[in-house]
PDB file of C-alpha atoms in Angstrom:
ATOM      1  CA  GLN S   1     130.778 112.748 141.822  1.00 74.00           C
ATOM      2  CA  GLY S   2     128.253 111.661 144.423  1.00 79.00           C
ATOM      3  CA  TYR S   3     125.980 109.292 142.455  1.00 83.00           C
ATOM      4  CA  VAL S   4     123.540 107.471 144.781  1.00 89.00           C
ATOM      5  CA  LEU S   5     122.991 103.849 143.755  1.00 91.00           C
ATOM      6  CA  PRO S   6     119.800 102.526 145.421  1.00 91.00           C
ATOM      7  CA  ALA S   7     119.962  99.040 146.823  1.00 92.00           C
ATOM      8  CA  GLN S   8     119.375  96.218 144.243  1.00 92.00           C
ATOM      9  CA  SER S   9     119.232  98.723 141.375  1.00 93.00           C
ATOM     10  CA  LEU S  10     120.808  99.393 138.005  1.00 93.00           C
ATOM     11  CA  THR S  11     122.052 102.915 137.053  1.00 90.00           C
ATOM     12  CA  VAL S  12     123.383 103.929 133.676  1.00 91.00           C
ATOM     13  CA  ILE S  13     125.917 106.700 133.348  1.00 89.00           C
ATOM     14  CA  LYS S  14     126.381 108.020 129.844  1.00 88.00           C
ATOM     15  CA  ILE S  15     130.063 108.933 129.328  1.00 86.00           C
ATOM     16  CA  ALA S  16     129.349 111.432 126.569  1.00 84.00           C
ATOM     17  CA  GLU S  17     127.053 113.397 128.941  1.00 86.00           C
ATOM     18  CA  GLN S  18     130.023 113.701 131.331  1.00 84.00           C
ATOM     19  CA  GLY S  19     131.924 115.790 128.807  1.00 81.00           C
ATOM     20  CA  ALA S  20     133.840 112.957 126.997  1.00 78.00           C
ATOM     21  CA  ARG S  21     133.167 113.733 123.305  1.00 75.00           C
ATOM     22  CA  GLY S  22     135.533 113.134 120.449  1.00 75.00           C
ATOM     23  CA  GLU S  23     138.396 111.512 122.536  1.00 78.00           C
ATOM     24  CA  GLN S  24     139.858 108.363 120.996  1.00 78.00           C
ATOM     25  CA  LEU S  25     140.711 106.893 124.368  1.00 83.00           C
ATOM     26  CA  VAL S  26     138.862 107.467 127.708  1.00 87.00           C
ATOM     27  CA  GLY S  27     139.601 105.836 131.007  1.00 89.00           C
ATOM     28  CA  VAL S  28     136.910 105.716 133.761  1.00 90.00           C
ATOM     29  CA  GLU S  29     137.523 104.999 137.436  1.00 91.00           C
ATOM     30  CA  MET S  30     134.633 104.535 139.876  1.00 90.00           C
ATOM     31  CA  ARG S  31     135.067 104.351 143.666  1.00 90.00           C
ATOM     32  CA  ALA S  32     132.360 103.437 146.229  1.00 91.00           C
ATOM     33  CA  GLN S  33     132.309 105.876 149.214  1.00 90.00           C
ATOM     34  CA  SER S  34     130.277 103.309 151.010  1.00 90.00           C
ATOM     35  CA  GLY S  35     128.877  99.846 150.183  1.00 91.00           C
ATOM     36  CA  ALA S  36     129.944  97.927 147.034  1.00 93.00           C
ATOM     37  CA  PHE S  37     128.845  97.718 143.466  1.00 94.00           C
ATOM     38  CA  ILE S  38     129.602  95.975 140.078  1.00 95.00           C
ATOM     39  CA  ALA S  39     130.544  98.173 137.054  1.00 94.00           C
ATOM     40  CA  GLY S  40     130.369  97.129 133.433  1.00 94.00           C
ATOM     41  CA  ARG S  41     130.542  98.876 130.129  1.00 91.00           C
ATOM     42  CA  ALA S  42     128.227  98.796 127.141  1.00 92.00           C
ATOM     43  CA  GLN S  43     129.545 100.493 123.996  1.00 89.00           C
ATOM     44  CA  HIS S  44     128.144 100.809 120.445  1.00 88.00           C
ATOM     45  CA  TYR S  45     130.744 101.362 117.714  1.00 84.00           C
ATOM     46  CA  LEU S  46     129.613 103.223 114.614  1.00 83.00           C
ATOM     47  CA  GLY S  47     132.725 104.654 113.051  1.00 74.00           C
ATOM     48  CA  THR S  48     136.454 105.329 113.107  1.00 71.00           C
ATOM     49  CA  GLY S  49     137.102 101.854 111.694  1.00 74.00           C
ATOM     50  CA  ARG S  50     135.013  99.946 114.288  1.00 81.00           C
ATOM     51  CA  LEU S  51     131.507  98.543 114.077  1.00 84.00           C
ATOM     52  CA  GLY S  52     129.386  96.518 116.427  1.00 85.00           C
ATOM     53  CA  PHE S  53     128.418  96.359 120.143  1.00 89.00           C
ATOM     54  CA  SER S  54     130.336  95.132 123.125  1.00 89.00           C
ATOM     55  CA  MET S  55     129.403  94.632 126.740  1.00 90.00           C
ATOM     56  CA  LYS S  56     131.936  93.654 129.421  1.00 91.00           C
ATOM     57  CA  LEU S  57     132.696  93.957 133.130  1.00 93.00           C
ATOM     58  CA  GLY S  58     135.253  96.349 134.270  1.00 93.00           C
ATOM     59  CA  SER S  59     138.311  95.508 136.262  1.00 94.00           C
ATOM     60  CA  PRO S  60     137.685  95.417 140.075  1.00 93.00           C
ATOM     61  CA  ALA S  61     141.337  96.223 140.750  1.00 94.00           C
ATOM     62  CA  THR S  62     144.623  97.240 139.158  1.00 96.00           C
ATOM     63  CA  TYR S  63     147.447  94.768 138.707  1.00 97.00           C
ATOM     64  CA  SER S  64     151.177  94.924 137.939  1.00 97.00           C
ATOM     65  CA  ASP S  65     151.262  91.932 135.519  1.00 97.00           C
ATOM     66  CA  TRP S  66     148.950  91.245 132.632  1.00 97.00           C
ATOM     67  CA  TRP S  67     148.788  88.816 129.683  1.00 95.00           C
ATOM     68  CA  VAL S  68     146.905  89.041 126.390  1.00 93.00           C
ATOM     69  CA  ALA S  69     146.653  85.898 124.220  1.00 86.00           C
ATOM     70  CA  THR S  70     146.048  87.368 120.758  1.00 80.00           C
ATOM     71  CA  GLY S  71     147.174  87.561 117.145  1.00 68.00           C
ATOM     72  CA  ASP S  72     145.297  86.027 114.278  1.00 65.00           C
ATOM     73  CA  TYR S  73     146.157  88.101 111.298  1.00 60.00           C
ATOM     74  CA  ALA S  74     144.576  85.700 108.892  1.00 56.00           C
ATOM     75  CA  GLY S  75     141.385  87.685 109.246  1.00 53.00           C
ATOM     76  CA  LYS S  76     143.286  91.049 108.850  1.00 67.00           C
ATOM     77  CA  PRO S  77     141.999  92.526 112.173  1.00 73.00           C
ATOM     78  CA  ALA S  78     142.724  96.040 113.382  1.00 85.00           C
ATOM     79  CA  GLU S  79     144.091  95.176 116.870  1.00 88.00           C
ATOM     80  CA  GLN S  80     145.070  97.367 119.761  1.00 90.00           C
ATOM     81  CA  ILE S  81     146.005  96.910 123.409  1.00 94.00           C
ATOM     82  CA  ASP S  82     144.975  99.840 125.705  1.00 95.00           C
ATOM     83  CA  VAL S  83     146.812 100.473 128.999  1.00 97.00           C
ATOM     84  CA  PHE S  84     145.010 102.568 131.575  1.00 97.00           C
ATOM     85  CA  ASN S  85     146.903 103.987 134.631  1.00 97.00           C
ATOM     86  CA  PRO S  86     144.310 105.321 137.203  1.00 95.00           C
ATOM     87  CA  GLY S  87     147.004 105.963 139.719  1.00 94.00           C
ATOM     88  CA  ASP S  88     148.410 109.316 140.854  1.00 96.00           C
ATOM     89  CA  SER S  89     151.997 108.586 139.576  1.00 96.00           C
ATOM     90  CA  ASP S  90     153.375 107.660 136.141  1.00 97.00           C
ATOM     91  CA  ALA S  91     153.915 103.994 135.398  1.00 97.00           C
ATOM     92  CA  THR S  92     156.797 102.480 133.439  1.00 98.00           C
ATOM     93  CA  VAL S  93     155.519  99.353 131.628  1.00 98.00           C
ATOM     94  CA  SER S  94     157.582  96.647 129.939  1.00 97.00           C
ATOM     95  CA  VAL S  95     155.819  94.975 126.986  1.00 97.00           C
ATOM     96  CA  LEU S  96     157.129  91.592 125.779  1.00 95.00           C
ATOM     97  CA  PHE S  97     155.933  89.602 122.810  1.00 93.00           C
ATOM     98  CA  SER S  98     156.222  85.709 122.820  1.00 89.00           C
ATOM     99  CA  GLY S  99     154.296  82.516 122.119  1.00 85.00           C
ATOM    100  CA  SER S 100     156.314  80.827 119.437  1.00 83.00           C
ATOM    101  CA  ALA S 101     159.655  80.897 117.561  1.00 86.00           C
ATOM    102  CA  GLU S 102     157.959  82.997 114.795  1.00 88.00           C
ATOM    103  CA  VAL S 103     157.641  85.951 117.169  1.00 89.00           C
ATOM    104  CA  LYS S 104     160.455  88.343 116.339  1.00 92.00           C
ATOM    105  CA  ALA S 105     159.074  91.557 117.895  1.00 92.00           C
ATOM    106  CA  ALA S 106     161.415  93.504 120.162  1.00 95.00           C
ATOM    107  CA  PRO S 107     160.358  94.423 123.702  1.00 96.00           C
ATOM    108  CA  LEU S 108     158.793  97.831 124.241  1.00 95.00           C
ATOM    109  CA  SER S 109     159.007 100.245 127.182  1.00 96.00           C
ATOM    110  CA  LEU S 110     156.055 102.535 127.760  1.00 95.00           C
ATOM    111  CA  VAL S 111     155.532 105.432 130.172  1.00 97.00           C
ATOM    112  CA  VAL S 112     151.853 105.620 130.984  1.00 97.00           C
ATOM    113  CA  PRO S 113     151.096 109.012 132.610  1.00 97.00           C
ATOM    114  CA  ALA S 114     148.903 109.168 135.737  1.00 96.00           C
ATOM    115  CA  HIS S 115     145.225 109.081 134.974  1.00 94.00           C
ATOM    116  CA  ARG S 116     145.848 108.505 131.230  1.00 95.00           C
ATOM    117  CA  VAL S 117     145.386 105.709 128.648  1.00 95.00           C
ATOM    118  CA  ILE S 118     147.953 104.632 126.123  1.00 95.00           C
ATOM    119  CA  GLY S 119     147.124 102.573 123.062  1.00 93.00           C
ATOM    120  CA  ILE S 120     149.473 100.081 121.302  1.00 93.00           C
ATOM    121  CA  SER S 121     148.502  99.238 117.793  1.00 90.00           C
ATOM    122  CA  MET S 122     149.723  95.818 116.812  1.00 89.00           C
ATOM    123  CA  SER S 123     150.022  96.991 113.178  1.00 86.00           C
ATOM    124  CA  ASN S 124     152.864  99.295 114.299  1.00 89.00           C
ATOM    125  CA  VAL S 125     154.823  96.462 115.992  1.00 90.00           C
ATOM    126  CA  ALA S 126     157.410  94.843 113.646  1.00 90.00           C
ATOM    127  CA  GLY S 127     158.140  91.194 113.849  1.00 90.00           C
ATOM    128  CA  LEU S 128     154.705  89.812 114.769  1.00 87.00           C
ATOM    129  CA  PRO S 129     153.568  86.649 112.885  1.00 84.00           C
ATOM    130  CA  GLU S 130     150.285  86.048 111.080  1.00 80.00           C
ATOM    131  CA  GLY S 131     149.196  83.680 113.860  1.00 79.00           C
ATOM    132  CA  ARG S 132     148.807  83.422 117.560  1.00 82.00           C
ATOM    133  CA  PHE S 133     151.201  85.256 119.854  1.00 88.00           C
ATOM    134  CA  VAL S 134     151.262  86.469 123.494  1.00 91.00           C
ATOM    135  CA  VAL S 135     151.758  89.985 124.857  1.00 94.00           C
ATOM    136  CA  SER S 136     152.778  90.312 128.489  1.00 95.00           C
ATOM    137  CA  LEU S 137     152.792  93.699 130.300  1.00 97.00           C
ATOM    138  CA  SER S 138     154.619  94.294 133.563  1.00 97.00           C
ATOM    139  CA  VAL S 139     154.879  97.466 135.616  1.00 98.00           C
ATOM    140  CA  LEU S 140     158.532  98.195 136.356  1.00 97.00           C
ATOM    141  CA  GLU S 141     157.887 101.489 138.191  1.00 96.00           C
ATOM    142  CA  GLY S 142     154.649 102.922 139.576  1.00 96.00           C
ATOM    143  CA  GLY S 143     151.327 101.418 140.612  1.00 94.00           C
ATOM    144  CA  GLY S 144     148.993  98.954 138.997  1.00 96.00           C
ATOM    145  CA  ILE S 145     147.379  99.283 135.606  1.00 97.00           C
ATOM    146  CA  VAL S 146     144.398  97.987 133.656  1.00 97.00           C
ATOM    147  CA  VAL S 147     144.831  96.345 130.284  1.00 97.00           C
ATOM    148  CA  GLU S 148     142.168  95.865 127.582  1.00 95.00           C
ATOM    149  CA  HIS S 149     142.361  94.301 124.090  1.00 93.00           C
ATOM    150  CA  ALA S 150     140.258  95.682 121.216  1.00 90.00           C
ATOM    151  CA  VAL S 151     139.973  93.886 117.848  1.00 89.00           C
ATOM    152  CA  THR S 152     137.985  94.734 114.733  1.00 88.00           C
ATOM    153  CA  ARG S 153     137.730  91.875 112.231  1.00 84.00           C
ATOM    154  CA  GLN S 154     136.456  92.027 108.656  1.00 78.00           C
ATOM    155  CA  LEU S 155     133.650  89.529 108.064  1.00 73.00           C
ATOM    156  CA  ALA S 156     132.765  89.497 104.356  1.00 75.00           C
ATOM    157  CA  ASP S 157     131.331  92.948 103.651  1.00 78.00           C
ATOM    158  CA  ASN S 158     130.861  93.680 107.371  1.00 80.00           C
ATOM    159  CA  ALA S 159     133.077  94.271 110.398  1.00 81.00           C
ATOM    160  CA  ALA S 160     132.793  93.194 114.083  1.00 85.00           C
ATOM    161  CA  THR S 161     134.513  94.841 117.090  1.00 87.00           C
ATOM    162  CA  SER S 162     135.172  93.088 120.390  1.00 87.00           C
ATOM    163  CA  VAL S 163     136.746  94.435 123.544  1.00 89.00           C
ATOM    164  CA  ASP S 164     138.101  92.171 126.249  1.00 90.00           C
ATOM    165  CA  LEU S 165     139.862  92.631 129.510  1.00 92.00           C
ATOM    166  CA  GLY S 166     143.394  91.231 129.659  1.00 93.00           C
ATOM    167  CA  PHE S 167     144.268  88.461 132.141  1.00 93.00           C
ATOM    168  CA  PRO S 168     145.930  89.625 135.284  1.00 95.00           C
ATOM    169  CA  ALA S 169     148.446  87.366 137.064  1.00 89.00           C
ATOM    170  CA  VAL S 170     145.938  86.748 139.877  1.00 91.00           C
ATOM    171  CA  MET S 171     143.755  84.738 137.349  1.00 91.00           C
ATOM    172  CA  ALA S 172     146.513  82.159 136.604  1.00 90.00           C
ATOM    173  CA  SER S 173     145.367  78.761 137.715  1.00 91.00           C
ATOM    174  CA  THR S 174     146.056  75.074 137.209  1.00 92.00           C
ATOM    175  CA  ARG S 175     142.428  74.219 136.634  1.00 92.00           C
ATOM    176  CA  TRP S 176     139.770  75.960 134.482  1.00 91.00           C
ATOM    177  CA  ARG S 177     136.114  75.220 133.835  1.00 89.00           C
ATOM    178  CA  THR S 178     133.644  76.616 131.290  1.00 86.00           C
ATOM    179  CA  GLY S 179     129.922  76.112 131.280  1.00 84.00           C
ATOM    180  CA  LEU S 180     129.669  76.272 127.492  1.00 77.00           C
ATOM    181  CA  ALA S 181     131.209  73.426 125.492  1.00 72.00           C
ATOM    182  CA  ALA S 182     132.541  73.724 121.955  1.00 75.00           C
ATOM    183  CA  GLU S 183     130.544  72.033 119.223  1.00 78.00           C
ATOM    184  CA  ALA S 184     131.964  68.840 117.673  1.00 76.00           C
ATOM    185  CA  GLY S 185     134.533  69.617 114.951  1.00 78.00           C
ATOM    186  CA  THR S 186     135.238  73.137 116.180  1.00 79.00           C
ATOM    187  CA  GLU S 187     138.847  74.084 115.513  1.00 79.00           C
ATOM    188  CA  ARG S 188     140.926  76.350 117.740  1.00 77.00           C
ATOM    189  CA  ALA S 189     138.165  76.519 120.404  1.00 80.00           C
ATOM    190  CA  PHE S 190     140.500  76.959 123.323  1.00 83.00           C
ATOM    191  CA  ALA S 191     143.635  79.016 123.819  1.00 84.00           C
ATOM    192  CA  LEU S 192     146.029  77.670 126.500  1.00 88.00           C
ATOM    193  CA  LEU S 193     148.759  80.007 127.695  1.00 89.00           C
ATOM    194  CA  ASN S 194     151.636  78.788 129.909  1.00 90.00           C
ATOM    195  CA  ILE S 195     152.853  81.935 131.745  1.00 88.00           C
ATOM    196  CA  THR S 196     155.555  80.105 133.779  1.00 88.00           C
ATOM    197  CA  GLY S 197     159.184  79.526 132.994  1.00 88.00           C
ATOM    198  CA  VAL S 198     158.925  75.722 132.978  1.00 93.00           C
ATOM    199  CA  ASP S 199     157.315  73.327 130.482  1.00 95.00           C
ATOM    200  CA  ALA S 200     153.851  72.102 131.417  1.00 95.00           C
ATOM    201  CA  THR S 201     151.292  69.463 130.276  1.00 96.00           C
ATOM    202  CA  ALA S 202     147.512  70.078 130.174  1.00 95.00           C
ATOM    203  CA  SER S 203     144.438  67.934 129.519  1.00 93.00           C
ATOM    204  CA  ILE S 204     140.967  68.804 128.379  1.00 91.00           C
ATOM    205  CA  ALA S 205     137.967  66.726 129.214  1.00 90.00           C
ATOM    206  CA  SER S 206     134.198  67.076 128.978  1.00 87.00           C
ATOM    207  CA  ILE S 207     131.904  66.895 131.990  1.00 87.00           C
ATOM    208  CA  GLY S 208     128.312  65.642 131.645  1.00 84.00           C
ATOM    209  CA  PRO S 209     125.820  63.208 133.187  1.00 88.00           C
ATOM    210  CA  ALA S 210     128.433  60.465 133.089  1.00 88.00           C
ATOM    211  CA  GLY S 211     131.012  62.630 134.797  1.00 90.00           C
ATOM    212  CA  ARG S 212     134.495  63.493 133.488  1.00 88.00           C
ATOM    213  CA  ILE S 213     135.153  62.024 129.957  1.00 88.00           C
ATOM    214  CA  PRO S 214     138.544  62.450 128.381  1.00 84.00           C
ATOM    215  CA  ILE S 215     138.536  63.950 124.876  1.00 85.00           C
ATOM    216  CA  ALA S 216     140.518  61.972 122.254  1.00 86.00           C
ATOM    217  CA  GLY S 217     143.752  63.712 121.336  1.00 87.00           C
ATOM    218  CA  LEU S 218     143.523  66.259 124.179  1.00 89.00           C
ATOM    219  CA  GLY S 219     144.527  64.094 127.072  1.00 90.00           C
ATOM    220  CA  SER S 220     148.146  65.283 127.095  1.00 94.00           C
ATOM    221  CA  ILE S 221     148.856  68.691 125.618  1.00 94.00           C
ATOM    222  CA  SER S 222     152.443  69.923 125.711  1.00 94.00           C
ATOM    223  CA  LEU S 223     152.742  73.560 126.791  1.00 91.00           C
ATOM    224  CA  PRO S 224     156.307  74.825 126.455  1.00 89.00           C
ATOM    225  CA  ALA S 225     157.512  77.471 128.914  1.00 87.00           C
TER     226      ALA S 225
END
C-alpha cells in the first residue's frame, strides 16, 4: 500500500486500523518494492480464551514442508496450528501426526484457499496422546505456505498464550547451538525431532570457558526415525 520505511527506522502498522476487526484469523503479507526489511508481530491477547502478550518474527518466505513439535496436554492447553496460504492458487496440504507409538491420529487433508488462513484445533483431532507428538505439514498441490503454532496454557488462576512459527524443512540441520543454557536440574529443556526416515543419534554438550564439555547422560541420545 505504499508505506515508506526510512533507512534505519522502525515503523508500526496497526492491523485493526487497516480494517481487520473481529476476525478470528488474519493473514498478513508484506512485500518490499525496493530495498529490504525485517517484519515482526506484537500481539496482546485479552479475550476469546487467550491471555498474554507475544512478539515474534514473521516468516521471510513460504515453504512446502513444515514441522511442529508440540503436544503436552498435562497442562490442558488450548492448542491450534494455523496455516496461511499467501499464494494466488489454492493449496492442498497433507497433515501427519507422529512422534511415538501412542499417536493414533489419522492423517488429514486440507484445502487452504488462496490468501486465506485455516486453523486446526488439536482438541478436534482424535487419537492424540497426553504428551509430546509431532505434526508435519506438506503441500501436495499449490505453492508454499506459512505455519504457526498457538498455545494457551492454564497457570493456576491465570493463562498464558504463546505463538511460534513452525519449523520449515530448510531449518533442518545436524548441529544446533543456543546462547542460553538450561539451569541445572531442568527437565524437558530441549525437544529433539528427527525428521528423517532413518534412526539417528544425538549428543548435547555445554560450551564455556573450558570449551566443549559433555553432559552426563546426554552424550548418546537415540532418535528413532
